[in-house]
Short mmCIF file of C-alpha atoms and ligand atoms in Angstrom, two decimals:
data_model
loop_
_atom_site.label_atom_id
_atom_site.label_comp_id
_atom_site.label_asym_id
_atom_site.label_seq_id
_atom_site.Cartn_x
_atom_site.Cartn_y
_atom_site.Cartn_z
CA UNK A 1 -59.63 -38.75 48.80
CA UNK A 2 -58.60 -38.88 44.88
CA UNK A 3 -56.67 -35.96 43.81
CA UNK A 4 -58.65 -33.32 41.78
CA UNK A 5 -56.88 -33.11 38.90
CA UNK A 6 -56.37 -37.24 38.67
CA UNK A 7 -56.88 -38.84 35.17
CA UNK A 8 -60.29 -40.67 34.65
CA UNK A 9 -58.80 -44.11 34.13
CA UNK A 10 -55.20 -44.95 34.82
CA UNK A 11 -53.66 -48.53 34.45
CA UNK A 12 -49.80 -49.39 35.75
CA UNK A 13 -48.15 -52.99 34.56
CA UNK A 14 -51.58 -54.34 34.43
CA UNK A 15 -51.28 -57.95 33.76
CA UNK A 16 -53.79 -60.58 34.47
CA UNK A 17 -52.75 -64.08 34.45
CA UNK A 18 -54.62 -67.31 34.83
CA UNK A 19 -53.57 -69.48 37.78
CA UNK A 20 -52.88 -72.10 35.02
CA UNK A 21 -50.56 -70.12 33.97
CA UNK A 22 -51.90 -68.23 30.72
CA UNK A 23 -51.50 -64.52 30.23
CA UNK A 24 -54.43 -62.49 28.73
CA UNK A 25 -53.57 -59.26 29.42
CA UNK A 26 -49.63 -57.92 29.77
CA UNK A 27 -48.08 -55.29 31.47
CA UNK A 28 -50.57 -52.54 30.17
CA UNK A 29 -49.62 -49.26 31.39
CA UNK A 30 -52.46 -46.44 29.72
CA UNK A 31 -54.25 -43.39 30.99
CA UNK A 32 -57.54 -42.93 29.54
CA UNK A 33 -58.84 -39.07 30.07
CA UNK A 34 -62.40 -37.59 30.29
CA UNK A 35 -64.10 -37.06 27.19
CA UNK A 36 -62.50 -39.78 25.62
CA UNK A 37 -63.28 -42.40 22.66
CA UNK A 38 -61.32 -45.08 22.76
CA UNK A 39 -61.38 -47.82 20.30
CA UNK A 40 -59.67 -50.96 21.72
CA UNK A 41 -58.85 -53.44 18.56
CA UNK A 42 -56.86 -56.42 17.75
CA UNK A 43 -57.08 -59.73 16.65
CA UNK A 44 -59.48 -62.67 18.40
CA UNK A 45 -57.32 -63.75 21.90
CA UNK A 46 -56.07 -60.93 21.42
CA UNK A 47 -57.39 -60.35 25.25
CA UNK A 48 -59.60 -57.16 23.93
CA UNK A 49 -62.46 -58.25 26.95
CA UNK A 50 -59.93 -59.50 29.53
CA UNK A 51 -58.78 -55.92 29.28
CA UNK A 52 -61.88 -54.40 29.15
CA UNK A 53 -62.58 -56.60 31.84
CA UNK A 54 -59.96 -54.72 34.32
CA UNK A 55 -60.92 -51.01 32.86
CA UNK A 56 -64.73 -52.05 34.25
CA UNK A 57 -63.56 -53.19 37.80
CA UNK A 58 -65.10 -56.69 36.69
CA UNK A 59 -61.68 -58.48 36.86
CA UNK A 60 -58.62 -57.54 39.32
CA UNK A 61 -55.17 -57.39 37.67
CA UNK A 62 -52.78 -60.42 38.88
CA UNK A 63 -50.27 -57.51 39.10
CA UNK A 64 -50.25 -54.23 38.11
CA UNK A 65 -53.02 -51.74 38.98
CA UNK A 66 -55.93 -49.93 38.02
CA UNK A 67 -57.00 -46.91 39.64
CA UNK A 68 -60.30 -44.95 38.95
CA UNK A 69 -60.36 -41.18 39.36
CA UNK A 70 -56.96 -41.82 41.13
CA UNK A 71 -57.90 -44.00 43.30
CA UNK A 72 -56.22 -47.53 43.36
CA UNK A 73 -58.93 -50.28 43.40
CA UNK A 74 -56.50 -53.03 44.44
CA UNK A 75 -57.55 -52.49 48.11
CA UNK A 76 -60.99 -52.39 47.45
CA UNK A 77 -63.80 -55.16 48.61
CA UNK A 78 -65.68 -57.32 46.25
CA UNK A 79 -68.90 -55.13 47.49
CA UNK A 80 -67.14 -51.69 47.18
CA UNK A 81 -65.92 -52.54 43.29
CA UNK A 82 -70.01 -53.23 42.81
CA UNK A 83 -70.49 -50.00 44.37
CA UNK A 84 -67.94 -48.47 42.31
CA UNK A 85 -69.53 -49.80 39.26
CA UNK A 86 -73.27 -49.64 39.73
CA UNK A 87 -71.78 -45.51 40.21
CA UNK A 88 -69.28 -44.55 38.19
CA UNK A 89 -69.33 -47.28 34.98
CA UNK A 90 -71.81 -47.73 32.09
CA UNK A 91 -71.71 -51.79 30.48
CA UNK A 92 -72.72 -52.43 26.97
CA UNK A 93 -72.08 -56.19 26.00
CA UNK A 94 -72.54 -57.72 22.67
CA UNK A 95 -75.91 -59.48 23.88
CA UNK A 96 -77.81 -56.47 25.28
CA UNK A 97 -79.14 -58.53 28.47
CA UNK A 98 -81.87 -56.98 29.09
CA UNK A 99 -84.11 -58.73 31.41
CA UNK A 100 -86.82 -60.33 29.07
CA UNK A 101 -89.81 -59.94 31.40
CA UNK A 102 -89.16 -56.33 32.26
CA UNK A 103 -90.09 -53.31 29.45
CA UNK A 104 -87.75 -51.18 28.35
CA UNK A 105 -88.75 -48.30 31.03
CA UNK A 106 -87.96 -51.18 33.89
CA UNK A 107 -84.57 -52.14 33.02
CA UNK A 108 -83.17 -48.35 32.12
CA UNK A 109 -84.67 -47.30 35.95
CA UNK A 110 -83.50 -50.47 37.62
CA UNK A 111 -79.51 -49.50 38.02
CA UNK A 112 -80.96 -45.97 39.28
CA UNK A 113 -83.30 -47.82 42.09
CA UNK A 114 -80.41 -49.93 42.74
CA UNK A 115 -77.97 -46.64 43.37
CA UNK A 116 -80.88 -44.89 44.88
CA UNK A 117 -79.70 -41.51 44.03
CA UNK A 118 -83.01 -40.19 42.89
CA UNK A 119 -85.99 -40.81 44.47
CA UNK A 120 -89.88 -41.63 42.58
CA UNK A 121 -90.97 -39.97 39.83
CA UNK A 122 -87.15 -38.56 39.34
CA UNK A 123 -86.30 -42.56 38.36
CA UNK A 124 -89.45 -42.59 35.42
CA UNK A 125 -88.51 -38.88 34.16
CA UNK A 126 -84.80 -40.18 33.80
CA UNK A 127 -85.28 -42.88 32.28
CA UNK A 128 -88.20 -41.37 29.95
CA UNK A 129 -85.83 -38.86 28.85
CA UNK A 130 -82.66 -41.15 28.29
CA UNK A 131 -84.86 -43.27 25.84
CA UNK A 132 -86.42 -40.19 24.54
CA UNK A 133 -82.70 -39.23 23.43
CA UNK A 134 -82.01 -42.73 21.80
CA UNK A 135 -85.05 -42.64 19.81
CA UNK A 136 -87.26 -45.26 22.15
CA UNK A 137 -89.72 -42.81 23.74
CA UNK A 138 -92.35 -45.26 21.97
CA UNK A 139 -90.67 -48.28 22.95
CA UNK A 140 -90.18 -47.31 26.22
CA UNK A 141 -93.32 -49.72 27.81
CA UNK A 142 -92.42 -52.92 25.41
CA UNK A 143 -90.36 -55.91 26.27
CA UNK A 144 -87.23 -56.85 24.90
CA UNK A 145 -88.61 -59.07 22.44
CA UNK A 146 -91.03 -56.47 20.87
CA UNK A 147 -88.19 -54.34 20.14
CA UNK A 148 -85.38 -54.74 17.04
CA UNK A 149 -82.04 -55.54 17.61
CA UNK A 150 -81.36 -52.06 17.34
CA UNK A 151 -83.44 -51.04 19.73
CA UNK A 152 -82.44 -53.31 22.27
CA UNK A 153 -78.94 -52.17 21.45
CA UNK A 154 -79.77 -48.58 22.51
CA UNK A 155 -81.94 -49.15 24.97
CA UNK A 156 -79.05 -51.30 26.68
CA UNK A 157 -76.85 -47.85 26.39
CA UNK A 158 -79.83 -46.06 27.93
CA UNK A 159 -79.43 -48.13 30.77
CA UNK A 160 -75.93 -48.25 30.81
CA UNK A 161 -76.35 -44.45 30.88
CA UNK A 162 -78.46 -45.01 34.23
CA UNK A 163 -76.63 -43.40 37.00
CA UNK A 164 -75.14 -40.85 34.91
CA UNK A 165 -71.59 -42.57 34.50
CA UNK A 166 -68.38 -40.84 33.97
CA UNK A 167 -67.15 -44.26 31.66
CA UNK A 168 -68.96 -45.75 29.25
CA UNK A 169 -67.38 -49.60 28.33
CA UNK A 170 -68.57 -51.47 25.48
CA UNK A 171 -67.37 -55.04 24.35
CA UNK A 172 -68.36 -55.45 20.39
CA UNK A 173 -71.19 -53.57 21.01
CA UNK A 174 -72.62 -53.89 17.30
CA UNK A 175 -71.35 -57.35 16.57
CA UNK A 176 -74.80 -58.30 16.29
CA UNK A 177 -75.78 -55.27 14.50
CA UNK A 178 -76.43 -54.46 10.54
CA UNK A 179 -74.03 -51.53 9.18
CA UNK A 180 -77.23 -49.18 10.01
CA UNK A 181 -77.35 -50.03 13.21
CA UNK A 182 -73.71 -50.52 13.82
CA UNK A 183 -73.34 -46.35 12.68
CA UNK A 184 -76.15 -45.01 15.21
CA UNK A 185 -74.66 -46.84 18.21
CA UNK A 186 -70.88 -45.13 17.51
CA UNK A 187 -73.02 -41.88 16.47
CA UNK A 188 -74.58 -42.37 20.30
CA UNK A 189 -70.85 -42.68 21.28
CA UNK A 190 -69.87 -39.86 19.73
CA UNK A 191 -72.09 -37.84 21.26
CA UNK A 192 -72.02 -39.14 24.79
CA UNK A 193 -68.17 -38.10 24.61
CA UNK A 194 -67.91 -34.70 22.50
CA UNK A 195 -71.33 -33.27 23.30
CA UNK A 196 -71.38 -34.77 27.18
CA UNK A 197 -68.01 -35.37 28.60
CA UNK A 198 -68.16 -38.81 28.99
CA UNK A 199 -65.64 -41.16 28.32
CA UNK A 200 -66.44 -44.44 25.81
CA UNK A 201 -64.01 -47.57 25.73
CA UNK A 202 -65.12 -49.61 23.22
CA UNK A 203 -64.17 -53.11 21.91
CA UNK A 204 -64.49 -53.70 18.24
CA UNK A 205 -62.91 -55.70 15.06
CA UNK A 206 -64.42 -53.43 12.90
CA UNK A 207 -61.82 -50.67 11.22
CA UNK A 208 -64.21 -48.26 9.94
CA UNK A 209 -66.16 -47.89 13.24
CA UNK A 210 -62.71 -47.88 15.22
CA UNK A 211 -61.46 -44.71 12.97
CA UNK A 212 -64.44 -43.17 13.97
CA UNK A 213 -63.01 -43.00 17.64
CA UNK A 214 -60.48 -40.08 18.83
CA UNK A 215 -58.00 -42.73 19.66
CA UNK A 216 -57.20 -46.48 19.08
CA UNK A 217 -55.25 -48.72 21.24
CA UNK A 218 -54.48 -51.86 19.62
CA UNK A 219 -53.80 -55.37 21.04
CA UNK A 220 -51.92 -58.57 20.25
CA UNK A 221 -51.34 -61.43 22.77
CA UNK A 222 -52.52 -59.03 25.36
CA UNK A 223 -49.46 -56.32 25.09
CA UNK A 224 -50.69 -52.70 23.49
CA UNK A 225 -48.71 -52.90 20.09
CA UNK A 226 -50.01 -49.10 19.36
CA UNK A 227 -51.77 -46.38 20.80
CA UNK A 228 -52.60 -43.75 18.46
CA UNK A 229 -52.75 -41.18 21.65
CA UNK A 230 -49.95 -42.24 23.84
N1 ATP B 301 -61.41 -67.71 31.79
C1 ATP B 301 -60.55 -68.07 30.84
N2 ATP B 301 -59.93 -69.27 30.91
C2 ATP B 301 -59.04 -69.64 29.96
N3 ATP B 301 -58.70 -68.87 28.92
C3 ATP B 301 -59.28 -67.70 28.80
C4 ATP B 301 -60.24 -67.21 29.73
N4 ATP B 301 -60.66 -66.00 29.34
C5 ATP B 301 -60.00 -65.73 28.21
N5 ATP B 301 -59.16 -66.74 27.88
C6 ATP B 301 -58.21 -66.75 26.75
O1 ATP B 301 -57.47 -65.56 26.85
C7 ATP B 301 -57.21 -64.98 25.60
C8 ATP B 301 -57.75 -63.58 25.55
O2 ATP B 301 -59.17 -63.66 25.60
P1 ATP B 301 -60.12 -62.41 25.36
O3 ATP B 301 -61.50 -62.94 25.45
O4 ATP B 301 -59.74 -61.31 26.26
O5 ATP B 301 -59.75 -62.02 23.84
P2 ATP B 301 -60.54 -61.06 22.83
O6 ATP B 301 -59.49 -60.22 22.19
O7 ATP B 301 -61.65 -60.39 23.51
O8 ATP B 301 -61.10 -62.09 21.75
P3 ATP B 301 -62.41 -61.99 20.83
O9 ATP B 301 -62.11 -61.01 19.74
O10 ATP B 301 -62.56 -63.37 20.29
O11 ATP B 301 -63.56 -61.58 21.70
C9 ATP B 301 -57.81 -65.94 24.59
O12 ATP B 301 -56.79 -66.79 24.12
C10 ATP B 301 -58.85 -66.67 25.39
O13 ATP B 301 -59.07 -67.95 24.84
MG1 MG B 302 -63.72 -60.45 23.30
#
C-alpha cells in the first residue's frame, strides 16, 4: 500500500536512454504535488514529451524511477501501467484523437466503460455534465469533424477528464490552437487545479501561457536547467 501522505508524482534519477545510445531525458529527480500546474518548457529536443512520456506511465525510465502516489511503477506489468493509466491519468495530445466515427458523447464515456466504475445511465450523465462544463453540451451528439478545433480541443480534456483523474498531462496542447483558443484551454487548466484539486503537467513553447502556470520546470538536452518551485 502507498503511504498516505506520499507526493502525487515523484521522479528519482529518471533517465531514459535509447538502446542506440541517445539520451532524451537525464537524471530528473522532481516531485510534482496535488493541485499542481506545471508548465514543462524548453527548446525543440529538448526531450519535453520523452519526459512527459515517463510522468504518464507511457515510457519506463532506463534508470531512475517514477513512482505514482508513492508507489514505484518499475515493478509494474505492461497491463497494470494501462490500468494505472486508464485510472489515475488524464492525456491531452496536440492532435485531439478523437475517434472520427464516434460523437463527442461516445468518446468522453468510452475511458469510463473501459474502467467500468460507473454503471448505465451514470456513464451518459458524466459525460453530459463534463461537456456541459467545457461549453459542448450542444456539441455533445456531433462528430469530430462537425466540431472546431476548439471544440475538439476541449472535448479531448472532457475525456481526458473521464475517470475522474488525479493528473492531468498535456503535450502542446494548443499548438494547433488560435490565441482564443489557446487562453480557454489553460483557463480549463486553471480551474481543474485551483477550483478541483487536480494536478495539470503541461508541455508548451509558449511563454505567456507557461507564466500562467504555478510553476515552470524548464528543459535543455533533457536535464531540468530550472524549476521555479524546487
Ligand atoms: N524514438 C526516438 N528515436 C530516436 N530519437 C528520438 C526518439 N524520440 C525522441 N527522440 C529524440 O530525442 C530528443 C528529445 O525528443 P522529445 O520529443 O522528447 O523533445 P521535445 O522537447 O518534446 O521536442 P519538441 O518541442 O520538438 O516536441 C530529440 O532530439 C528527438 O529527436
Ligand atoms: Mg515534444
Amino acid at each position: 500500500m502507498a503511504p498516505p501522505d506520499a507526493p502525487l508524482l515523484e521522479t528519482a534519477g529518471a533517465t531514459r536512454q535509447l538502446p542506440e545510445g541517445a539520451v532524451l531525458v537525464r537524471d530528473v529527480t522532481i516531485t510534482i504535488g496535488r493541485g499542481e500546474f506545471v508548465a514543462v518548457t524548453g527548446p525543440s529536443g529538448s526531450g519535453k514529451s520523452s519526459l512527459l512520456y515517463l510522468l504518464g506511465l507511457l515510457d519506463r525510465p532506463s534508470a531512475g524511477h517514477v513512482a505514482l502516489e508513492g508507489r514505484d511503477t518499475a515493478r509494474l506489468s505492461t497491463n497494470e501501467l494501462a490500468a494505472l493509466r486508464l485510472a489515475k491519468l488524464g492525456f491531452v495530445f496536440q492532435f485531439h484523437f478523437l475517434l472520427p466515427e464516434f460523437t463527442a458523447l461516445d468518446n468522453v464515456e468510452i475511458p469510463m466503460r473501459r474502467l467500468g466504475r460507473l454503471k448505465g445511465a451514470a456513464v451518459r450523465d458524466r459525460a453530459m455534465a463534463l461537456l456541459g462544463a467545457l461549453g459542448l453540451a450542444e456539441a455533445a451528439r456531433k462528430l469530430p469533424e462537425q466540431l472546431s478545433g476548439g471544440m475538439r480541443q476541449r472535448a479531448a480534456i472532457a475525456r481526458a477528464l473521464a475517470n475522474d483523474p488525479a493528473l492531468v498531462l498535456a503535450d502542446e496542447p494548443t499548438g494547433n490552437l488560435d490565441t482564443a483558443n489557446a487562453r480557454a484551454v489553460f483557463d480549463i487548466f486553471e480551474r481543474l487545479t485551483r477550483d478541483q484539486g487536480r494536478t495539470v503537467v503541461v508541455v508548451t513553447h509558449d511563454p505567456d501561457l507557461a507564466r500562467r502556470a504555478t510553476r515552470r520546470i524548464q528543459l535543455v538536452d533533457g536535464r531540468v536547467v530550472s524549476d521555479s518551485g524546487a
